[in-house]
């Protein structure tokens, strides 16, 4: 048996419920592998799970993203071998640890040109941008997108991806500094939602037409007004709820506001099939290797300091990606 340090929580709650323990890790079973992490990613979904917004079986090791080296493979695993450098974003949780056994299907071989820290910072967020731009509603050059939280980890990748595709991305953020960061990464325009009404500003920027697509991970605080930013038959993509879940609403509102479209996707639906996950990761790796997308790591924390990492993320005191170092 192999020993690992892991972060667990035994009851939903604040960052204080996270604690460091030592446990044993066995050999991988059929379709599984054992990975030794060099870095792990921290994402807002971890906070949803820890706080109870997304109920989880308990006790639970959080974390959906990591990068490291394969130590062992189980029967039937053919796309990876012992010693391979790998990275993943995958369910179920369990990444906040030194070593874990997990399903192999969503684990991807990492190109030599991408280091472990970068990989751990980009898999969940980069694959999210991939499905938003290419699978949820295929975007094309000349389209206009309103992207909330444009200075976050997903947002900074989206700004760059949009620039590479010739998409006009209008980003929102809560400070002038975050707005400047989004513009530096490719946002065509930015809106400080603490000082400006983003609906009026979007209408000004689009000469009254509205945007083709809104991509909103904020949730309750921005949902209703985001609908007012869309052109007729535009698409609202609600892919997160950092400010709380969107409450139930009357679907006829979509018709009244211009036959709007609405979807609530998740990454884990899009990567559920092995072939889809590997193809999506290959496109993400290509964007990073060619320099079209640079991954900005805004914060690094030791695994044992994960509670502080959660506090800062919940306080919106982070920019770019956040990683944990075992």
mmCIF file of C-alpha atoms in Angstrom:
data_model
loop_
_atom_site.group_PDB
_atom_site.id
_atom_site.type_symbol
_atom_site.label_atom_id
_atom_site.label_comp_id
_atom_site.label_asym_id
_atom_site.label_seq_id
_atom_site.Cartn_x
_atom_site.Cartn_y
_atom_site.Cartn_z
ATOM 1 C CA UNK A 1 0.000 0.000 0.000
ATOM 2 C CA UNK A 2 1.090 3.573 -0.707
ATOM 3 C CA UNK A 3 0.524 6.358 1.795
ATOM 4 C CA UNK A 4 -0.744 9.784 0.786
ATOM 5 C CA UNK A 5 -1.583 13.060 2.452
ATOM 6 C CA UNK A 6 -5.073 14.211 1.541
ATOM 7 C CA UNK A 7 -7.453 17.026 2.369
ATOM 8 C CA UNK A 8 -10.887 15.871 3.501
ATOM 9 C CA UNK A 9 -14.106 17.379 4.814
ATOM 10 C CA UNK A 10 -16.581 15.368 6.868
ATOM 11 C CA UNK A 11 -19.415 17.884 6.947
ATOM 12 C CA UNK A 12 -20.414 20.762 4.661
ATOM 13 C CA UNK A 13 -19.325 24.192 5.807
ATOM 14 C CA UNK A 14 -16.764 26.958 5.503
ATOM 15 C CA UNK A 15 -13.066 26.601 4.723
ATOM 16 C CA UNK A 16 -12.443 25.546 8.339
ATOM 17 C CA UNK A 17 -13.971 22.089 7.641
ATOM 18 C CA UNK A 18 -11.002 21.194 5.423
ATOM 19 C CA UNK A 19 -8.372 19.136 7.223
ATOM 20 C CA UNK A 20 -5.184 17.301 6.315
ATOM 21 C CA UNK A 21 -5.028 13.534 6.950
ATOM 22 C CA UNK A 22 -2.813 10.604 5.996
ATOM 23 C CA UNK A 23 -4.415 7.591 4.340
ATOM 24 C CA UNK A 24 -3.491 4.536 2.294
ATOM 25 C CA UNK A 25 -3.878 4.178 -1.466
ATOM 26 C CA UNK A 26 -4.075 0.747 -3.086
ATOM 27 C CA UNK A 27 -3.404 -0.574 -6.568
ATOM 28 C CA UNK A 28 -5.555 0.525 -9.513
ATOM 29 C CA UNK A 29 -8.352 -1.748 -10.642
ATOM 30 C CA UNK A 30 -9.565 -2.397 -14.204
ATOM 31 C CA UNK A 31 -9.777 0.861 -16.161
ATOM 32 C CA UNK A 32 -7.982 2.795 -13.423
ATOM 33 C CA UNK A 33 -4.547 4.256 -12.805
ATOM 34 C CA UNK A 34 -2.583 5.600 -9.868
ATOM 35 C CA UNK A 35 -1.142 9.088 -10.251
ATOM 36 C CA UNK A 36 1.352 10.982 -8.112
ATOM 37 C CA UNK A 37 0.450 14.652 -8.268
ATOM 38 C CA UNK A 38 3.007 17.390 -8.855
ATOM 39 C CA UNK A 39 0.302 20.087 -8.743
ATOM 40 C CA UNK A 40 -3.471 20.276 -8.281
ATOM 41 C CA UNK A 41 -5.987 22.840 -9.441
ATOM 42 C CA UNK A 42 -8.445 24.776 -7.302
ATOM 43 C CA UNK A 43 -11.775 25.747 -8.861
ATOM 44 C CA UNK A 44 -15.032 27.283 -7.735
ATOM 45 C CA UNK A 45 -16.798 23.946 -8.066
ATOM 46 C CA UNK A 46 -14.657 22.783 -5.102
ATOM 47 C CA UNK A 47 -16.266 25.520 -3.006
ATOM 48 C CA UNK A 48 -19.764 24.537 -4.133
ATOM 49 C CA UNK A 49 -19.055 20.964 -3.030
ATOM 50 C CA UNK A 50 -17.397 21.868 0.278
ATOM 51 C CA UNK A 51 -20.162 24.304 1.252
ATOM 52 C CA UNK A 52 -22.993 21.931 0.410
ATOM 53 C CA UNK A 53 -24.361 23.815 -2.617
ATOM 54 C CA UNK A 54 -23.568 20.629 -4.526
ATOM 55 C CA UNK A 55 -24.229 17.825 -1.978
ATOM 56 C CA UNK A 56 -21.527 15.141 -1.889
ATOM 57 C CA UNK A 57 -21.074 11.755 -0.183
ATOM 58 C CA UNK A 58 -19.068 12.295 3.007
ATOM 59 C CA UNK A 59 -16.275 12.204 4.016
ATOM 60 C CA UNK A 60 -14.942 13.652 0.770
ATOM 61 C CA UNK A 61 -11.579 14.575 -0.743
ATOM 62 C CA UNK A 62 -12.235 17.666 -2.915
ATOM 63 C CA UNK A 63 -10.575 18.610 -6.159
ATOM 64 C CA UNK A 64 -11.374 17.910 -9.811
ATOM 65 C CA UNK A 65 -8.044 18.692 -11.475
ATOM 66 C CA UNK A 66 -4.422 17.648 -11.257
ATOM 67 C CA UNK A 67 -1.178 16.898 -13.053
ATOM 68 C CA UNK A 68 1.575 14.421 -12.313
ATOM 69 C CA UNK A 69 3.119 11.076 -13.246
ATOM 70 C CA UNK A 70 1.452 7.693 -13.684
ATOM 71 C CA UNK A 71 2.711 5.199 -11.069
ATOM 72 C CA UNK A 72 0.594 2.176 -12.005
ATOM 73 C CA UNK A 73 -2.103 1.219 -14.512
ATOM 74 C CA UNK A 74 -4.918 -1.272 -14.199
ATOM 75 C CA UNK A 75 -6.147 -3.852 -16.641
ATOM 76 C CA UNK A 76 -7.596 -2.445 -19.840
ATOM 77 C CA UNK A 77 -5.834 0.912 -19.768
ATOM 78 C CA UNK A 78 -4.150 1.244 -23.158
ATOM 79 C CA UNK A 79 -3.718 4.977 -23.807
ATOM 80 C CA UNK A 80 -1.313 5.537 -20.888
ATOM 81 C CA UNK A 81 1.655 3.749 -19.324
ATOM 82 C CA UNK A 82 3.713 3.893 -16.134
ATOM 83 C CA UNK A 83 5.965 6.957 -16.204
ATOM 84 C CA UNK A 84 3.751 9.044 -18.477
ATOM 85 C CA UNK A 85 3.311 12.717 -17.636
ATOM 86 C CA UNK A 86 -0.428 13.346 -17.429
ATOM 87 C CA UNK A 87 -3.098 15.891 -16.536
ATOM 88 C CA UNK A 88 -6.844 15.756 -16.042
ATOM 89 C CA UNK A 89 -10.078 17.437 -15.120
ATOM 90 C CA UNK A 90 -12.486 14.717 -14.088
ATOM 91 C CA UNK A 91 -15.194 13.521 -11.751
ATOM 92 C CA UNK A 92 -15.487 12.252 -9.082
ATOM 93 C CA UNK A 93 -13.501 14.598 -6.819
ATOM 94 C CA UNK A 94 -10.307 13.510 -5.095
ATOM 95 C CA UNK A 95 -7.447 15.647 -6.399
ATOM 96 C CA UNK A 96 -6.413 17.363 -3.132
ATOM 97 C CA UNK A 97 -3.761 14.767 -2.297
ATOM 98 C CA UNK A 98 -0.283 13.487 -3.088
ATOM 99 C CA UNK A 99 -1.391 10.228 -4.717
ATOM 100 C CA UNK A 100 -4.755 8.919 -5.898
ATOM 101 C CA UNK A 101 -6.323 6.053 -7.805
ATOM 102 C CA UNK A 102 -8.848 7.176 -10.412
ATOM 103 C CA UNK A 103 -10.590 6.256 -13.641
ATOM 104 C CA UNK A 104 -8.164 6.553 -16.553
ATOM 105 C CA UNK A 105 -10.552 7.551 -19.360
ATOM 106 C CA UNK A 106 -10.384 11.302 -18.702
ATOM 107 C CA UNK A 107 -6.649 11.380 -17.911
ATOM 108 C CA UNK A 108 -4.639 12.831 -20.808
ATOM 109 C CA UNK A 109 -0.992 12.481 -21.763
ATOM 110 C CA UNK A 110 0.708 15.829 -21.206
ATOM 111 C CA UNK A 111 3.008 17.258 -23.902
ATOM 112 C CA UNK A 112 6.609 17.715 -22.739
ATOM 113 C CA UNK A 113 6.371 21.433 -23.503
ATOM 114 C CA UNK A 114 3.746 22.010 -20.781
ATOM 115 C CA UNK A 115 4.926 21.891 -17.151
ATOM 116 C CA UNK A 116 2.921 20.374 -14.302
ATOM 117 C CA UNK A 117 2.000 23.699 -12.681
ATOM 118 C CA UNK A 118 0.606 25.047 -15.932
ATOM 119 C CA UNK A 119 -1.257 21.819 -16.612
ATOM 120 C CA UNK A 120 -2.903 21.783 -13.187
ATOM 121 C CA UNK A 121 -3.954 25.398 -13.689
ATOM 122 C CA UNK A 122 -5.522 24.911 -17.102
ATOM 123 C CA UNK A 123 -7.344 21.620 -17.492
ATOM 124 C CA UNK A 124 -10.748 22.342 -15.964
ATOM 125 C CA UNK A 125 -10.788 25.990 -16.970
ATOM 126 C CA UNK A 126 -9.343 25.459 -20.438
ATOM 127 C CA UNK A 127 -11.663 22.566 -21.243
ATOM 128 C CA UNK A 128 -14.543 24.738 -20.049
ATOM 129 C CA UNK A 129 -13.613 27.413 -22.586
ATOM 130 C CA UNK A 130 -13.260 24.737 -25.266
ATOM 131 C CA UNK A 131 -16.808 23.459 -24.775
ATOM 132 C CA UNK A 132 -18.234 26.976 -24.414
ATOM 133 C CA UNK A 133 -16.699 28.166 -27.684
ATOM 134 C CA UNK A 134 -16.856 24.999 -29.788
ATOM 135 C CA UNK A 135 -19.493 22.623 -28.458
ATOM 136 C CA UNK A 136 -22.243 24.585 -26.686
ATOM 137 C CA UNK A 137 -22.703 27.156 -29.445
ATOM 138 C CA UNK A 138 -20.032 27.040 -32.173
ATOM 139 C CA UNK A 139 -18.667 30.570 -32.415
ATOM 140 C CA UNK A 140 -17.103 32.183 -35.454
ATOM 141 C CA UNK A 141 -15.008 35.211 -36.253
ATOM 142 C CA UNK A 142 -17.025 38.401 -35.908
ATOM 143 C CA UNK A 143 -19.344 37.127 -33.166
ATOM 144 C CA UNK A 144 -19.746 39.238 -30.026
ATOM 145 C CA UNK A 145 -19.735 37.636 -26.563
ATOM 146 C CA UNK A 146 -20.394 39.107 -23.123
ATOM 147 C CA UNK A 147 -18.239 37.201 -20.622
ATOM 148 C CA UNK A 148 -18.744 37.750 -16.903
ATOM 149 C CA UNK A 149 -15.808 37.373 -14.466
ATOM 150 C CA UNK A 150 -13.387 37.972 -17.309
ATOM 151 C CA UNK A 151 -10.338 38.270 -15.026
ATOM 152 C CA UNK A 152 -10.820 34.865 -13.408
ATOM 153 C CA UNK A 153 -9.109 31.664 -14.475
ATOM 154 C CA UNK A 154 -11.734 30.715 -17.062
ATOM 155 C CA UNK A 155 -12.149 34.332 -18.101
ATOM 156 C CA UNK A 156 -8.495 35.008 -18.925
ATOM 157 C CA UNK A 157 -8.352 31.869 -21.050
ATOM 158 C CA UNK A 158 -11.595 32.887 -22.759
ATOM 159 C CA UNK A 159 -10.225 36.365 -23.533
ATOM 160 C CA UNK A 160 -7.225 34.872 -25.301
ATOM 161 C CA UNK A 161 -9.206 32.165 -27.088
ATOM 162 C CA UNK A 162 -11.631 34.790 -28.352
ATOM 163 C CA UNK A 163 -8.806 36.976 -29.645
ATOM 164 C CA UNK A 164 -7.301 34.001 -31.478
ATOM 165 C CA UNK A 165 -10.660 33.265 -33.151
ATOM 166 C CA UNK A 166 -11.484 36.860 -34.058
ATOM 167 C CA UNK A 167 -14.364 37.018 -31.584
ATOM 168 C CA UNK A 168 -15.212 40.326 -29.936
ATOM 169 C CA UNK A 169 -15.301 39.581 -26.208
ATOM 170 C CA UNK A 170 -16.756 42.160 -23.834
ATOM 171 C CA UNK A 171 -15.629 41.253 -20.332
ATOM 172 C CA UNK A 172 -16.991 42.283 -16.949
ATOM 173 C CA UNK A 173 -15.058 42.467 -13.687
ATOM 174 C CA UNK A 174 -15.369 44.163 -10.305
ATOM 175 C CA UNK A 175 -12.312 46.435 -10.295
ATOM 176 C CA UNK A 176 -10.422 48.606 -12.749
ATOM 177 C CA UNK A 177 -7.339 46.436 -12.187
ATOM 178 C CA UNK A 178 -9.207 43.287 -13.143
ATOM 179 C CA UNK A 179 -10.658 45.019 -16.192
ATOM 180 C CA UNK A 180 -7.144 46.017 -17.285
ATOM 181 C CA UNK A 181 -5.991 42.431 -16.818
ATOM 182 C CA UNK A 182 -8.804 41.131 -19.017
ATOM 183 C CA UNK A 183 -7.970 43.654 -21.758
ATOM 184 C CA UNK A 184 -4.304 42.688 -21.590
ATOM 185 C CA UNK A 185 -5.358 39.096 -22.268
ATOM 186 C CA UNK A 186 -7.501 39.909 -25.281
ATOM 187 C CA UNK A 187 -10.854 41.333 -24.188
ATOM 188 C CA UNK A 188 -11.981 43.874 -26.789
ATOM 189 C CA UNK A 189 -13.781 45.972 -24.162
ATOM 190 C CA UNK A 190 -14.353 45.685 -20.427
ATOM 191 C CA UNK A 191 -17.019 46.880 -18.011
ATOM 192 C CA UNK A 192 -16.460 47.490 -14.306
ATOM 193 C CA UNK A 193 -19.829 46.330 -13.004
ATOM 194 C CA UNK A 194 -19.215 48.111 -9.659
ATOM 195 C CA UNK A 195 -19.205 51.492 -11.402
ATOM 196 C CA UNK A 196 -21.184 50.944 -14.600
ATOM 197 C CA UNK A 197 -24.517 49.411 -15.516
ATOM 198 C CA UNK A 198 -23.369 46.558 -17.706
ATOM 199 C CA UNK A 199 -26.675 46.327 -19.635
ATOM 200 C CA UNK A 200 -26.549 49.972 -20.726
ATOM 201 C CA UNK A 201 -22.861 49.715 -21.526
ATOM 202 C CA UNK A 202 -23.353 46.573 -23.643
ATOM 203 C CA UNK A 203 -26.134 48.269 -25.572
ATOM 204 C CA UNK A 204 -23.847 51.269 -26.183
ATOM 205 C CA UNK A 205 -20.982 49.057 -27.326
ATOM 206 C CA UNK A 206 -23.195 47.135 -29.747
ATOM 207 C CA UNK A 207 -25.145 50.167 -31.051
ATOM 208 C CA UNK A 208 -28.297 48.830 -29.437
ATOM 209 C CA UNK A 209 -28.164 45.402 -31.079
ATOM 210 C CA UNK A 210 -27.008 43.300 -28.149
ATOM 211 C CA UNK A 211 -24.484 40.479 -28.059
ATOM 212 C CA UNK A 212 -24.758 37.115 -29.775
ATOM 213 C CA UNK A 213 -23.925 35.112 -26.641
ATOM 214 C CA UNK A 214 -23.672 35.728 -22.891
ATOM 215 C CA UNK A 215 -21.395 33.393 -20.900
ATOM 216 C CA UNK A 216 -22.237 33.713 -17.215
ATOM 217 C CA UNK A 217 -20.644 31.840 -14.310
ATOM 218 C CA UNK A 218 -21.884 34.345 -11.697
ATOM 219 C CA UNK A 219 -25.475 33.115 -11.510
ATOM 220 C CA UNK A 220 -28.217 34.804 -9.496
ATOM 221 C CA UNK A 221 -26.668 38.288 -9.339
ATOM 222 C CA UNK A 222 -26.269 38.695 -13.108
ATOM 223 C CA UNK A 223 -28.720 36.307 -14.774
ATOM 224 C CA UNK A 224 -31.793 38.507 -15.278
ATOM 225 C CA UNK A 225 -29.900 41.524 -16.580
ATOM 226 C CA UNK A 226 -27.716 39.347 -18.785
ATOM 227 C CA UNK A 227 -30.823 38.370 -20.736
ATOM 228 C CA UNK A 228 -31.283 42.064 -21.525
ATOM 229 C CA UNK A 229 -27.842 42.138 -23.150
ATOM 230 C CA UNK A 230 -28.757 39.608 -25.868
ATOM 231 C CA UNK A 231 -29.816 40.274 -29.433
ATOM 232 C CA UNK A 232 -33.011 38.549 -30.618
ATOM 233 C CA UNK A 233 -32.536 34.756 -30.745
ATOM 234 C CA UNK A 234 -29.256 35.189 -28.827
ATOM 235 C CA UNK A 235 -27.894 32.475 -26.550
ATOM 236 C CA UNK A 236 -27.586 32.673 -22.755
ATOM 237 C CA UNK A 237 -25.070 30.170 -21.385
ATOM 238 C CA UNK A 238 -25.323 29.902 -17.603
ATOM 239 C CA UNK A 239 -22.400 27.711 -16.568
ATOM 240 C CA UNK A 240 -21.879 28.574 -12.896
ATOM 241 C CA UNK A 241 -23.421 30.160 -9.829
ATOM 242 C CA UNK A 242 -20.721 31.919 -7.832
ATOM 243 C CA UNK A 243 -23.310 34.356 -6.430
ATOM 244 C CA UNK A 244 -25.946 31.672 -5.857
ATOM 245 C CA UNK A 245 -28.227 29.510 -7.962
ATOM 246 C CA UNK A 246 -30.474 31.151 -10.517
ATOM 247 C CA UNK A 247 -34.002 30.985 -9.064
ATOM 248 C CA UNK A 248 -36.870 29.421 -11.046
ATOM 249 C CA UNK A 249 -38.348 31.777 -13.613
ATOM 250 C CA UNK A 250 -41.113 31.930 -16.222
ATOM 251 C CA UNK A 251 -39.858 30.513 -19.537
ATOM 252 C CA UNK A 252 -42.178 32.844 -21.445
ATOM 253 C CA UNK A 253 -39.734 35.632 -20.513
ATOM 254 C CA UNK A 254 -37.372 34.226 -23.135
ATOM 255 C CA UNK A 255 -40.018 34.731 -25.812
ATOM 256 C CA UNK A 256 -40.891 38.214 -24.652
ATOM 257 C CA UNK A 257 -37.271 39.314 -24.711
ATOM 258 C CA UNK A 258 -36.700 38.176 -28.294
ATOM 259 C CA UNK A 259 -37.047 34.383 -28.614
ATOM 260 C CA UNK A 260 -33.876 33.949 -26.582
ATOM 261 C CA UNK A 261 -32.110 30.629 -26.145
ATOM 262 C CA UNK A 262 -30.914 29.325 -22.773
ATOM 263 C CA UNK A 263 -28.685 26.443 -21.741
ATOM 264 C CA UNK A 264 -27.072 25.295 -18.493
ATOM 265 C CA UNK A 265 -24.169 23.003 -19.497
ATOM 266 C CA UNK A 266 -21.495 21.322 -17.399
ATOM 267 C CA UNK A 267 -17.982 20.332 -18.379
ATOM 268 C CA UNK A 268 -18.432 16.799 -17.116
ATOM 269 C CA UNK A 269 -21.187 16.071 -19.628
ATOM 270 C CA UNK A 270 -18.904 17.118 -22.459
ATOM 271 C CA UNK A 271 -15.890 15.060 -21.317
ATOM 272 C CA UNK A 272 -17.864 11.962 -20.299
ATOM 273 C CA UNK A 273 -16.857 10.055 -23.445
ATOM 274 C CA UNK A 274 -13.151 9.151 -23.562
ATOM 275 C CA UNK A 275 -12.837 10.126 -27.225
ATOM 276 C CA UNK A 276 -14.425 13.538 -26.700
ATOM 277 C CA UNK A 277 -12.283 14.295 -23.667
ATOM 278 C CA UNK A 278 -9.047 13.405 -25.428
ATOM 279 C CA UNK A 279 -9.958 15.458 -28.519
ATOM 280 C CA UNK A 280 -10.913 18.479 -26.418
ATOM 281 C CA UNK A 281 -7.668 18.238 -24.445
ATOM 282 C CA UNK A 282 -5.651 17.979 -27.657
ATOM 283 C CA UNK A 283 -7.160 21.255 -28.885
ATOM 284 C CA UNK A 284 -6.456 22.922 -25.539
ATOM 285 C CA UNK A 285 -2.855 21.685 -25.544
ATOM 286 C CA UNK A 286 -2.455 23.029 -29.072
ATOM 287 C CA UNK A 287 -3.688 26.475 -28.070
ATOM 288 C CA UNK A 288 -1.163 26.584 -25.230
ATOM 289 C CA UNK A 289 1.754 25.116 -27.182
ATOM 290 C CA UNK A 290 1.329 27.626 -30.029
ATOM 291 C CA UNK A 291 1.216 30.525 -27.590
ATOM 292 C CA UNK A 292 -2.323 31.566 -28.510
ATOM 293 C CA UNK A 293 -3.321 30.954 -24.893
ATOM 294 C CA UNK A 294 -0.973 31.610 -21.965
ATOM 295 C CA UNK A 295 -2.020 30.279 -18.581
ATOM 296 C CA UNK A 296 -1.764 32.838 -15.792
ATOM 297 C CA UNK A 297 -1.208 31.349 -12.343
ATOM 298 C CA UNK A 298 -2.255 34.083 -9.972
ATOM 299 C CA UNK A 299 -1.811 32.185 -6.706
ATOM 300 C CA UNK A 300 0.000 29.113 -5.399
ATOM 301 C CA UNK A 301 -0.648 27.475 -2.028
ATOM 302 C CA UNK A 302 0.806 24.487 -0.230
ATOM 303 C CA UNK A 303 -1.696 21.637 0.050
ATOM 304 C CA UNK A 304 -1.833 22.150 3.823
ATOM 305 C CA UNK A 305 -2.891 25.796 3.294
ATOM 306 C CA UNK A 306 -5.935 24.944 1.199
ATOM 307 C CA UNK A 307 -8.382 26.592 3.645
ATOM 308 C CA UNK A 308 -6.752 29.968 3.037
ATOM 309 C CA UNK A 309 -6.906 29.358 -0.709
ATOM 310 C CA UNK A 310 -10.656 28.744 -0.433
ATOM 311 C CA UNK A 311 -11.121 31.893 1.659
ATOM 312 C CA UNK A 312 -9.379 34.059 -0.898
ATOM 313 C CA UNK A 313 -11.288 32.589 -3.814
ATOM 314 C CA UNK A 314 -14.648 33.082 -2.068
ATOM 315 C CA UNK A 315 -13.687 36.687 -1.297
ATOM 316 C CA UNK A 316 -12.961 37.258 -5.006
ATOM 317 C CA UNK A 317 -9.405 38.133 -4.017
ATOM 318 C CA UNK A 318 -7.837 35.983 -6.716
ATOM 319 C CA UNK A 319 -7.054 36.452 -10.389
ATOM 320 C CA UNK A 320 -6.206 33.876 -13.009
ATOM 321 C CA UNK A 321 -5.774 30.273 -11.885
ATOM 322 C CA UNK A 322 -5.011 28.977 -8.410
ATOM 323 C CA UNK A 323 -2.992 25.825 -7.780
ATOM 324 C CA UNK A 324 -2.082 23.647 -4.803
ATOM 325 C CA UNK A 325 1.366 22.108 -4.448
ATOM 326 C CA UNK A 326 1.513 18.728 -2.641
#
